[in-house]
Amino acid sequence: MKLQYNYAFFDEGSKREIRRATLKAVAIPGYQVPFASREMPIGRGWGTGGLQLTLSLIGNEDTLKVIDQGSDESVNAVNIKKLIVNTTGAPVTEETKEATLIQSRHRIPEEPLGSDQILVLQVPYPEPLRYIEPSEYVTKRLHGDKEYSGAWLMLFEQIMKHGKMATGADHAVFVHDRYLMAPSPIPRFDNPKMHDSEALILLGAGREKKIHAVPPFTKVESIAFDDYPFEVEQFTDKSCIKCGATHTFMDEIISGLKTVHQCNDSSHCLSRMNQEAV
Amino acid sequence: MGYVAVKGGTQAIEASIERLKFERLKGQEVLDVEAIKSGMRGLIDQVMSEASLYDVGLAAIAIKQAEGSAEEAVFLLRAFRSTLPRKHVTRVADSATAEVERRISASFKDVPGGQILGASTDYTQRLIDFGLLSETKADALNFLSNYRSEDSTSTDLGALPKVVDYLREEGLLVLFEDDDQEPDDVTKMNLEFPTSRSTRLQMLTRGQTGAVISLGYSALRTYGAAHPTVGELRIANIPLYIHHPLFEACDEGEDYYIGDIKVTEVESFITTEQKNQLGKTDIQFSIGYGVAFGQNETKAIAMSILDKALQMKDSPLPVSNEEFVLYSIDTVESTGFISHLKLPHYVTFQSKLDSARKKV
């Protein structure tokens, strides 16, 4: 009994429902819209939120790019791409510029995105206040009241304890002066790319069943104090061993006895190398 | 000639998938789906219950594909379930008029209709039966032709009274109005707290068997009075009917019969204190309800404990916290997120490293 799946896996009703939640998310930037997250043929926590967004949006004119922590070739990126291609036949690219729809886990590409592109980010924890308040019932109300003192206090406590903000990836942002939003675990390095972005950025959390969005040209500010400004990860004096870039987010690679650095965004690195080769 | 991306990732993945198939087939035996259907009742029932998809044939294929892993088989069925449009909702099904296979009460020795033991491992000793090593099809057929089914019983198995009715008649049960509201569908919405009872019951019955049992057990063994008495456990084949799609208002005679489902249903009695009209405290019973596809007795009993615990809002029991229970209990959610830890975390870890190295 061999079964054929519908175009883009879901039945049309499911896709429509996801699109409706997406429209609401775009209309209320940074607000987490609950949606009926479906069970997917890939694991919950493996990008099912992003995948549902991608499948609900993809059409015949789209070119798809999928990256996982900067790499087009990472196991999960390959797997997700395979599912989308098998159920849609969509053309795939690794060139950021060529893609109309980019699904990414935890990176915003180095190449600036344009107005004809949509970036879909996979989100493990959509609630920026979860570390402060375990209850969903309560955090929903805190957002309603714009009551974010817990988030400020957490930063303040870090400064008291460590003399600095000690956030890693997923440093929370204020979206258009209203909602505090988890940008998904992108490195702090990528936070500024959300501000005034030309491309629509959609964020999907499959397991937690939430969709949120940063529409184009929206003000996005990383939470910080005036006297303790927000800082991105520093790669001072480091350059990519392959393409020589000095301004990108880099992976640390232990090669023999010494540590070298390499661009994390593999497709950006490759196109820089190719430009030099010309 | 420019640089090209290394395609190692894709090739390695293909090889890994090939290896998985090899592991399934290397013993040179092909597991027959019919054999799984006929001999793996326990696993099929568990998988159908956690998948919340009642289809023995599909469950058997999933079990074959998953090489017997319940976690993986449920995952396959849930993903398949996502692609199915929901066309109909059945009429309310009533277990009181369903054909009973097994029905026991731990509360009353002499329940009307009697205790019907049915098929159960409860009364066996757990000794490995080495005879099964050499069991043949001929043995099976021989056993079957000699097996005298208990059809000759005078009891009407389709009309056994419910044990709760007895307590209700005695006035010992906290009474509630019938609530015929359309139940919430947890597969079509996100949880909102506080939840409705229909939401909780759905989440519990879809819950991972081990998780439901462990959490139920946690309420039973700690302080707090969540020690229930199993009023009735029944395993019954419940016929399901749907409305005529064109004539919604038609009477039940126009309904379509779409098949039976076998369920385990448990009603547990738990004592509660009720203030009476004189201001004094009466002891009455309330019910914890558990139900699961197939024969899933431990799960259904544990579910009845959790159903009750989740209604005790001021209780100190961890399992009275609905966010804790309902967010933790689903197998696809828990196994998916735990296993995602195997994915690369190069970027996020680099970000942490940067934070740790940053000296003030």
XYZ file of C-alpha atoms in Angstrom:
638
model
C 0.000 0.000 0.000
C 1.952 2.949 -1.293
C 0.431 6.283 -0.399
C 0.865 9.550 -2.180
C 1.203 12.617 -0.013
C -0.415 15.945 -0.842
C 1.699 18.801 -2.316
C 3.925 20.041 0.535
C 2.890 17.100 2.759
C -0.106 18.700 4.526
C -3.709 18.702 3.489
C -4.737 22.157 2.224
C -6.827 22.889 5.324
C -3.804 22.506 7.582
C -1.703 24.791 5.394
C -4.388 27.450 5.402
C -4.596 27.318 9.173
C -0.828 27.818 9.529
C -0.919 30.728 7.083
C -3.693 32.348 9.089
C -1.581 32.183 12.259
C 1.377 33.545 10.258
C -0.639 36.534 9.050
C -1.620 37.298 12.615
C 2.040 37.079 13.673
C 3.025 39.525 10.940
C 0.265 41.891 12.024
C 1.468 41.867 15.656
C 5.288 41.920 15.416
C 6.993 39.916 18.146
C 3.773 38.456 19.550
C 3.657 34.677 19.937
C 0.625 33.383 18.067
C -0.537 29.944 19.241
C -1.244 27.500 16.427
C -2.254 23.864 16.026
C 1.221 22.514 15.403
C 1.028 19.240 13.478
C 3.165 16.193 14.085
C 5.768 16.020 11.362
C 7.830 13.212 9.859
C 10.892 14.767 11.497
C 11.397 14.989 15.243
C 9.762 17.569 17.457
C 12.647 19.829 18.419
C 14.352 19.211 15.077
C 12.820 22.167 13.293
C 9.163 21.201 12.917
C 7.988 24.774 13.550
C 10.165 26.134 10.762
C 9.246 23.213 8.543
C 5.519 23.816 8.965
C 5.997 27.479 8.025
C 8.055 26.541 4.982
C 5.562 23.905 3.811
C 2.633 26.284 4.253
C 4.398 28.986 2.178
C 6.213 27.135 -0.571
C 4.842 27.290 -4.105
C 5.921 26.568 -7.650
C 7.909 29.808 -8.063
C 10.035 29.274 -4.966
C 13.683 28.358 -4.681
C 14.580 26.799 -1.381
C 17.650 26.998 0.814
C 17.941 25.140 4.119
C 20.792 25.661 6.553
C 21.519 24.207 9.965
C 23.861 26.216 12.194
C 25.354 27.842 9.120
C 25.779 24.761 6.971
C 23.770 23.609 3.943
C 25.222 20.143 4.349
C 24.481 19.500 8.020
C 22.524 16.294 8.679
C 19.321 18.008 9.654
C 19.420 20.545 6.812
C 19.827 17.689 4.345
C 16.966 15.764 5.895
C 14.549 18.712 5.936
C 15.462 19.663 2.377
C 14.833 16.103 1.255
C 11.340 16.035 2.738
C 10.383 19.380 1.181
C 11.780 18.448 -2.213
C 10.138 15.005 -2.152
C 6.713 16.487 -1.515
C 6.988 19.633 -3.689
C 9.726 19.154 -6.275
C 10.972 22.663 -5.422
C 14.383 23.685 -6.782
C 17.099 23.918 -4.142
C 20.060 26.254 -3.936
C 22.963 26.902 -1.610
C 23.394 30.482 -2.882
C 21.718 32.787 -0.381
C 20.964 35.343 -3.118
C 19.124 32.844 -5.328
C 16.769 31.577 -2.635
C 13.279 32.983 -2.158
C 12.612 30.902 0.938
C 15.369 30.211 3.457
C 14.814 27.929 6.406
C 17.560 28.197 8.981
C 18.443 26.792 12.356
C 20.195 29.314 14.560
C 21.871 31.554 11.952
C 20.923 34.514 9.789
C 23.020 34.309 6.607
C 25.961 36.728 6.308
C 24.718 37.862 2.881
C 22.140 40.644 3.489
C 18.616 39.487 2.624
C 16.333 41.338 0.218
C 12.659 42.197 0.052
C 11.907 39.230 -2.216
C 13.106 36.740 0.382
C 11.543 35.145 3.451
C 13.704 33.835 6.277
C 12.175 31.071 8.399
C 13.896 30.419 11.727
C 13.475 27.288 13.842
C 12.678 28.027 17.471
C 13.177 25.707 20.441
C 12.009 28.110 23.199
C 9.700 30.873 21.940
C 9.175 32.349 25.408
C 11.927 34.820 26.407
C 10.524 34.967 29.941
C 10.572 31.206 30.517
C 13.844 31.334 32.474
C 12.240 33.765 34.880
C 8.725 32.393 35.030
C 7.957 28.698 34.489
C 4.214 29.063 33.966
C 2.763 29.695 30.521
C -0.412 31.058 32.109
C 1.640 33.755 33.877
C 4.020 34.672 31.025
C 1.076 35.248 28.684
C -0.212 37.850 31.118
C 3.216 39.415 31.639
C 3.410 40.057 27.885
C -0.106 41.464 27.902
C 0.889 43.935 30.632
C 4.278 44.631 29.015
C 5.677 43.644 32.404
C 9.298 42.847 31.614
C 11.036 43.717 34.881
C 12.005 40.034 35.258
C 14.023 40.175 32.048
C 15.789 43.378 33.141
C 16.449 41.908 36.575
C 18.006 38.805 35.055
C 20.493 40.976 33.132
C 21.090 43.086 36.227
C 21.840 39.980 38.301
C 24.292 38.766 35.659
C 26.116 42.100 35.818
C 26.197 41.938 39.623
C 27.549 38.381 39.570
C 29.900 38.424 36.594
C 30.485 42.115 35.952
C 28.959 41.730 32.492
C 25.927 40.401 30.679
C 26.419 36.651 30.417
C 23.879 35.781 27.734
C 24.822 33.305 25.004
C 22.746 32.802 21.891
C 19.029 33.705 21.972
C 19.630 37.132 23.550
C 16.117 38.589 23.784
C 15.040 41.554 21.665
C 12.346 44.209 21.857
C 10.291 44.288 18.689
C 9.006 47.711 17.713
C 9.049 48.901 21.340
C 6.320 46.476 22.325
C 6.936 42.754 22.700
C 10.006 41.113 24.150
C 10.849 38.289 21.748
C 13.168 35.303 21.650
C 15.057 35.692 18.350
C 15.669 31.901 18.432
C 19.191 30.806 19.418
C 20.966 32.861 16.766
C 24.286 34.156 18.088
C 24.238 37.741 19.404
C 26.288 38.447 16.273
C 23.112 38.000 14.204
C 20.731 40.043 16.372
C 21.473 43.363 14.621
C 20.590 41.777 11.254
C 16.953 41.594 12.378
C 16.718 45.355 12.784
C 15.171 47.043 9.767
C 15.518 43.840 7.774
C 14.291 44.056 4.197
C 13.227 40.422 4.275
C 10.273 39.058 6.229
C 11.497 36.960 9.168
C 9.174 34.223 10.457
C 9.891 32.168 13.546
C 8.201 28.824 14.177
C 8.230 26.711 17.340
C 6.676 23.326 16.535
C 6.875 21.636 19.917
C 5.736 24.738 21.780
C 3.123 25.466 19.073
C 3.866 29.161 18.541
C 4.588 31.362 15.530
C 6.063 34.843 15.761
C 7.352 37.274 13.165
C 9.487 40.288 12.420
C 7.937 42.027 9.392
C 10.218 43.995 7.034
C 11.536 47.354 8.284
C 10.683 46.695 11.913
C 12.649 48.137 14.795
C 14.447 45.334 16.649
C 16.534 46.194 19.690
C 18.547 43.757 21.807
C 17.737 44.183 25.471
C 20.598 46.000 27.298
C 21.372 48.853 29.680
C 22.728 52.255 28.647
C 25.888 51.744 30.711
C 26.201 48.048 29.838
C 25.582 48.027 26.087
C 24.745 44.935 24.081
C 27.820 43.202 22.698
C 28.145 40.678 19.891
C 30.614 37.782 19.989
C 34.130 39.029 19.279
C 36.487 37.481 16.772
C 39.201 40.129 17.121
C 42.413 39.306 15.236
C 40.777 36.158 13.840
C 40.329 35.474 10.178
C 38.810 32.620 8.203
C 41.438 30.052 7.287
C 39.682 29.442 3.966
C 38.452 32.762 2.611
C 40.310 35.195 4.881
C 37.153 36.972 6.052
C 37.464 38.967 9.275
C 33.905 40.175 9.706
C 31.916 36.930 9.893
C 30.741 34.580 12.640
C 33.335 31.838 12.853
C 33.576 28.243 13.987
C 36.529 27.331 16.131
C 38.283 24.310 14.700
C 40.883 22.353 16.582
C 43.372 21.216 14.008
C 46.309 19.333 15.411
C 47.738 21.383 18.261
C 46.476 24.775 17.176
C 43.074 26.367 16.944
C 42.026 27.850 13.634
C 38.881 29.695 12.610
C 36.565 29.217 9.692
C 33.425 31.010 8.506
C 30.341 29.386 9.990
C 28.206 30.374 6.971
C 29.674 27.849 4.549
C 27.919 29.127 1.425
C 29.057 32.724 2.062
C 32.612 31.482 2.569
C 32.472 29.507 -0.653
C 31.204 32.414 -2.730
C 33.982 34.649 -1.319
C 36.560 32.054 -2.322
C 35.046 31.844 -5.780
C 35.113 35.621 -6.191
C 38.817 35.605 -5.413
C 39.422 32.751 -7.820
C 37.921 34.746 -10.715
C 36.687 26.365 -12.254
C 35.569 27.510 -8.829
C 35.305 25.875 -5.474
C 32.361 23.552 -4.856
C 30.745 22.569 -1.606
C 31.812 19.230 -0.190
C 28.928 16.777 -0.490
C 30.118 14.533 2.325
C 27.079 15.163 4.506
C 24.527 13.898 2.022
C 26.544 10.802 1.171
C 27.127 9.917 4.803
C 23.413 10.232 5.520
C 22.480 7.979 2.601
C 24.947 5.400 3.878
C 23.495 5.593 7.367
C 19.962 5.020 6.083
C 21.208 2.058 4.058
C 22.857 0.661 7.172
C 19.570 0.977 9.054
C 17.870 -1.188 6.453
C 20.733 -3.648 6.680
C 20.300 -3.962 10.446
C 16.595 -4.717 9.949
C 17.221 -7.415 7.373
C 20.611 -8.873 8.214
C 19.102 -11.868 10.034
C 17.595 -12.860 6.650
C 14.113 -12.992 8.134
C 11.240 -10.869 6.894
C 8.769 -10.060 9.623
C 5.266 -10.674 8.337
C 2.860 -7.827 9.036
C 0.080 -10.390 9.555
C 2.205 -12.079 12.220
C 2.672 -8.749 14.014
C -1.076 -8.117 13.883
C -1.840 -11.531 15.275
C 0.889 -11.917 17.882
C 1.851 -8.451 19.108
C -1.416 -7.284 20.582
C 0.245 -5.552 23.537
C 2.635 -3.476 21.455
C -0.031 -2.643 18.868
C -2.422 -1.449 21.573
C 0.277 0.678 23.197
C 1.324 2.206 19.893
C -2.247 2.944 18.746
C -3.041 4.525 22.101
C 0.008 6.815 22.136
C -0.458 7.662 18.457
C -4.172 8.332 19.001
C -4.807 6.602 15.718
C -6.908 3.443 15.821
C -5.723 1.286 12.959
C -4.277 -2.153 13.677
C -2.915 -2.604 10.154
C -1.071 0.713 10.064
C 0.262 0.136 13.576
C 1.654 -3.229 12.493
C 3.482 -1.730 9.515
C 4.848 1.035 11.730
C 6.089 -1.537 14.238
C 7.799 -3.475 11.464
C 9.410 -0.349 10.055
C 10.467 0.770 13.545
C 11.934 -2.660 14.344
C 9.675 -2.882 17.370
C 10.558 0.474 18.916
C 7.349 1.902 20.364
C 8.758 5.441 20.368
C 9.577 5.253 16.666
C 6.354 3.490 15.653
C 4.214 6.111 17.400
C 6.232 8.826 15.690
C 5.491 7.297 12.266
C 1.781 7.035 12.968
C 1.489 10.553 14.364
C 3.217 12.008 11.312
C 0.839 10.066 9.084
C -2.135 11.203 11.151
C -1.167 14.836 10.470
C -1.911 14.421 6.799
C -5.454 13.106 7.269
C -8.336 15.554 6.960
C -10.918 15.249 9.753
C -14.232 14.750 8.062
C -16.568 13.518 10.766
C -17.105 13.470 14.498
C -18.812 10.381 15.873
C -21.874 10.442 18.027
C -21.198 10.167 21.755
C -20.237 6.554 22.424
C -21.502 4.767 25.498
C -19.429 2.014 27.087
C -22.418 0.801 29.122
C -23.995 -0.799 26.070
C -20.775 -2.025 24.493
C -19.779 -5.646 24.161
C -17.587 -6.392 27.193
C -14.514 -8.668 27.031
C -13.305 -8.158 30.549
C -14.791 -6.368 33.470
C -13.571 -6.356 37.049
C -14.304 -4.318 40.136
C -11.940 -3.916 43.078
C -14.617 -2.158 45.106
C -17.386 -4.736 45.240
C -16.982 -8.467 45.255
C -20.444 -9.110 43.940
C -21.106 -6.628 41.212
C -24.295 -7.061 39.235
C -23.377 -9.101 36.180
C -20.375 -10.562 37.989
C -16.648 -10.234 37.611
C -15.575 -11.203 34.114
C -11.871 -11.944 34.032
C -11.421 -12.152 30.276
C -7.842 -12.357 29.031
C -5.226 -11.010 31.428
C -1.676 -11.656 32.547
C -2.714 -10.664 36.076
C -3.295 -14.252 37.119
C -0.136 -15.745 35.631
C 3.283 -16.242 37.121
C 5.920 -14.457 35.151
C 7.995 -17.485 34.293
C 9.480 -17.646 30.839
C 7.678 -20.344 28.882
C 10.518 -22.128 27.137
C 7.964 -24.233 25.314
C 7.321 -21.244 23.054
C 10.754 -21.810 21.508
C 9.410 -24.792 19.618
C 5.776 -23.769 19.180
C 4.521 -24.618 15.701
C 1.569 -23.548 13.623
C 0.148 -27.050 14.045
C 0.252 -26.587 17.834
C -1.630 -23.334 17.455
C -4.335 -24.849 15.229
C -4.666 -27.804 17.547
C -5.133 -25.507 20.540
C -7.674 -23.424 18.697
C -9.834 -26.359 17.699
C -9.977 -27.539 21.305
C -10.542 -24.116 22.807
C -14.041 -23.839 24.184
C -15.063 -20.216 24.132
C -17.241 -19.033 26.972
C -20.017 -18.033 24.613
C -22.365 -20.302 26.512
C -22.569 -17.838 29.394
C -26.016 -16.610 30.266
C -24.811 -13.070 30.945
C -25.651 -10.484 28.305
C -22.207 -9.027 27.662
C -23.694 -6.081 25.827
C -25.777 -4.867 28.737
C -23.654 -4.980 31.883
C -24.611 -2.259 34.364
C -21.887 0.165 35.387
C -20.600 -0.128 38.948
C -20.824 3.639 39.405
C -24.577 3.479 38.935
C -24.810 1.540 42.191
C -23.004 4.269 44.172
C -25.021 6.909 42.396
C -28.263 5.245 43.458
C -27.022 5.122 47.052
C -26.362 8.875 46.959
C -22.697 8.372 47.752
C -21.392 9.946 44.574
C -20.826 13.644 44.016
C -23.321 14.370 41.262
C -22.730 16.523 38.223
C -24.910 17.728 35.407
C -24.345 16.033 32.063
C -21.871 18.113 30.095
C -22.541 17.606 26.390
C -20.347 20.450 25.171
C -18.346 19.720 22.046
C -14.972 18.534 23.413
C -11.823 20.511 22.602
C -9.498 18.877 20.081
C -5.894 19.122 21.300
C -4.582 18.294 17.842
C -6.240 21.405 16.437
C -5.300 23.968 19.061
C -2.554 25.045 21.391
C -3.009 24.466 25.120
C -4.472 27.357 27.043
C -4.460 27.384 30.801
C -6.476 26.631 32.808
C -7.450 23.730 30.549
C -10.837 22.117 30.084
C -11.357 18.556 31.283
C -11.766 17.317 27.717
C -8.337 18.782 26.902
C -6.761 17.065 29.892
C -8.355 13.706 29.169
C -7.163 13.803 25.555
C -3.619 14.726 26.527
C -3.568 11.937 29.113
C -4.941 9.220 26.865
C -2.393 10.122 24.146
C 0.350 10.276 26.771
C 3.400 8.077 26.654
C 2.514 4.898 28.547
C 5.593 4.992 30.776
C 5.164 8.674 31.554
C 1.473 8.342 32.431
C 2.204 5.390 34.707
C 5.181 7.063 36.417
C 3.374 10.320 37.039
C 0.264 8.492 38.242
C 2.425 6.416 40.534
C 4.063 9.544 41.957
C 0.652 10.669 43.212
C -0.085 7.265 44.646
C 3.096 6.744 46.659
C 3.532 10.173 48.201
C 1.454 11.905 50.844
C -1.935 13.181 49.835
C -5.015 11.090 49.540
C -4.858 10.196 45.879
C -5.213 6.493 46.619
C -8.104 5.413 44.498
C -10.124 2.231 44.487
C -10.749 0.801 41.059
C -14.521 0.906 40.914
C -14.586 -0.712 37.524
C -12.162 -1.618 34.828
C -13.788 -2.743 31.630
C -12.435 -3.701 28.275
C -15.117 -3.301 25.699
C -15.655 -3.066 21.974
C -17.501 0.159 21.434
C -19.416 0.630 18.193
C -19.031 4.051 16.619
C -21.632 5.901 14.591
C -21.532 9.070 12.551
C -24.367 11.320 11.535
C -25.689 11.145 8.045
C -23.511 13.814 6.380
C -26.423 15.429 4.552
C -29.168 15.134 7.114
C -27.603 16.318 10.358
C -30.907 16.477 12.127
C -31.955 12.931 11.309
C -32.676 10.570 14.164
C -30.167 7.955 15.188
C -31.706 5.357 12.926
C -30.117 7.158 9.974
C -26.606 7.025 11.460
C -23.800 5.174 9.759
C -21.980 2.483 11.693
C -18.247 2.878 10.981
C -16.712 0.129 13.117
C -15.729 -0.855 16.642
C -12.869 0.298 18.791
C -11.572 -1.704 21.693
C -10.904 0.445 24.746
C -9.888 0.025 28.357
C -12.031 2.176 30.583
C -11.414 2.789 34.279
C -13.539 4.535 36.849
C -11.664 5.041 40.114
C -13.346 6.058 43.331
C -11.630 8.655 45.437
C -13.037 9.933 48.702
C -13.799 13.613 48.986
C -15.316 15.696 51.737
C -18.517 17.565 50.913
C -20.259 20.122 53.101
C -23.910 19.133 53.611
C -26.883 21.404 54.207
C -26.361 21.267 57.988
C -22.836 22.613 57.564
C -21.295 19.295 58.488
C -18.804 17.387 56.388
C -19.944 14.256 54.588
C -17.597 11.800 53.016
C -18.540 11.125 49.435
C -16.880 9.609 46.422
C -15.738 11.295 43.279
C -14.521 9.667 40.118
C -11.193 9.698 38.365
C -11.617 8.651 34.744
C -9.201 6.801 32.518
C -9.641 5.483 29.009
C -7.196 4.218 26.407
C -7.349 2.501 23.034
C -6.843 -1.255 23.230
C -5.994 -3.240 26.310
C -3.874 -0.755 28.256
C -4.892 -1.396 31.835
C -2.032 0.105 33.856
C -2.084 3.215 31.731
C -5.849 3.656 32.061
C -5.703 3.275 35.856
C -2.795 5.737 36.109
C -4.744 8.116 33.885
C -7.700 7.966 36.280
C -5.380 8.989 39.139
C -3.960 11.870 37.111
C -7.426 12.998 36.022
C -8.348 13.316 39.686
C -5.013 14.859 40.756
C -5.334 17.525 38.057
C -8.700 18.567 39.465
C -7.225 19.123 42.951
C -6.098 22.702 42.421
C -4.663 23.410 45.890
C -2.917 20.081 46.226
C 0.826 19.959 46.979
C 1.250 17.019 44.583
C 3.587 17.834 41.666
C 1.075 16.136 39.362
C -1.659 18.586 40.350
C 0.224 21.188 38.312
C -1.372 20.883 34.892
C 1.386 22.711 33.016
C 3.924 20.277 34.450
C 1.921 17.165 33.587
C 0.454 18.126 30.213
C 3.651 19.645 28.826
C 5.742 16.611 29.845
C 3.585 13.656 28.942
C 3.519 13.524 25.148
C 5.887 11.007 23.595
C 6.489 12.818 20.306
C 7.300 16.036 22.133
C 9.556 14.546 24.797
C 11.460 12.087 22.610
C 11.801 14.641 19.822
C 13.267 17.340 21.983
C 15.550 15.028 23.949
C 16.893 13.510 20.741
C 17.485 16.923 19.141
C 20.417 17.225 21.547
C 22.270 15.008 19.079
C 22.118 17.757 16.465
C 25.133 20.058 16.040
C 25.180 22.978 18.458
C 28.339 24.591 17.063
C 26.953 28.114 16.828
C 25.138 28.196 20.139
C 28.086 26.597 21.921
C 30.479 29.097 20.313
C 28.289 31.864 21.649
C 28.470 30.360 25.143
C 32.237 30.008 24.845
C 32.504 33.677 23.933
C 30.478 34.575 26.986
C 32.607 32.403 29.263
C 35.908 33.739 27.889
C 34.906 37.389 27.976
C 36.954 38.828 30.863
C 35.839 41.966 32.619
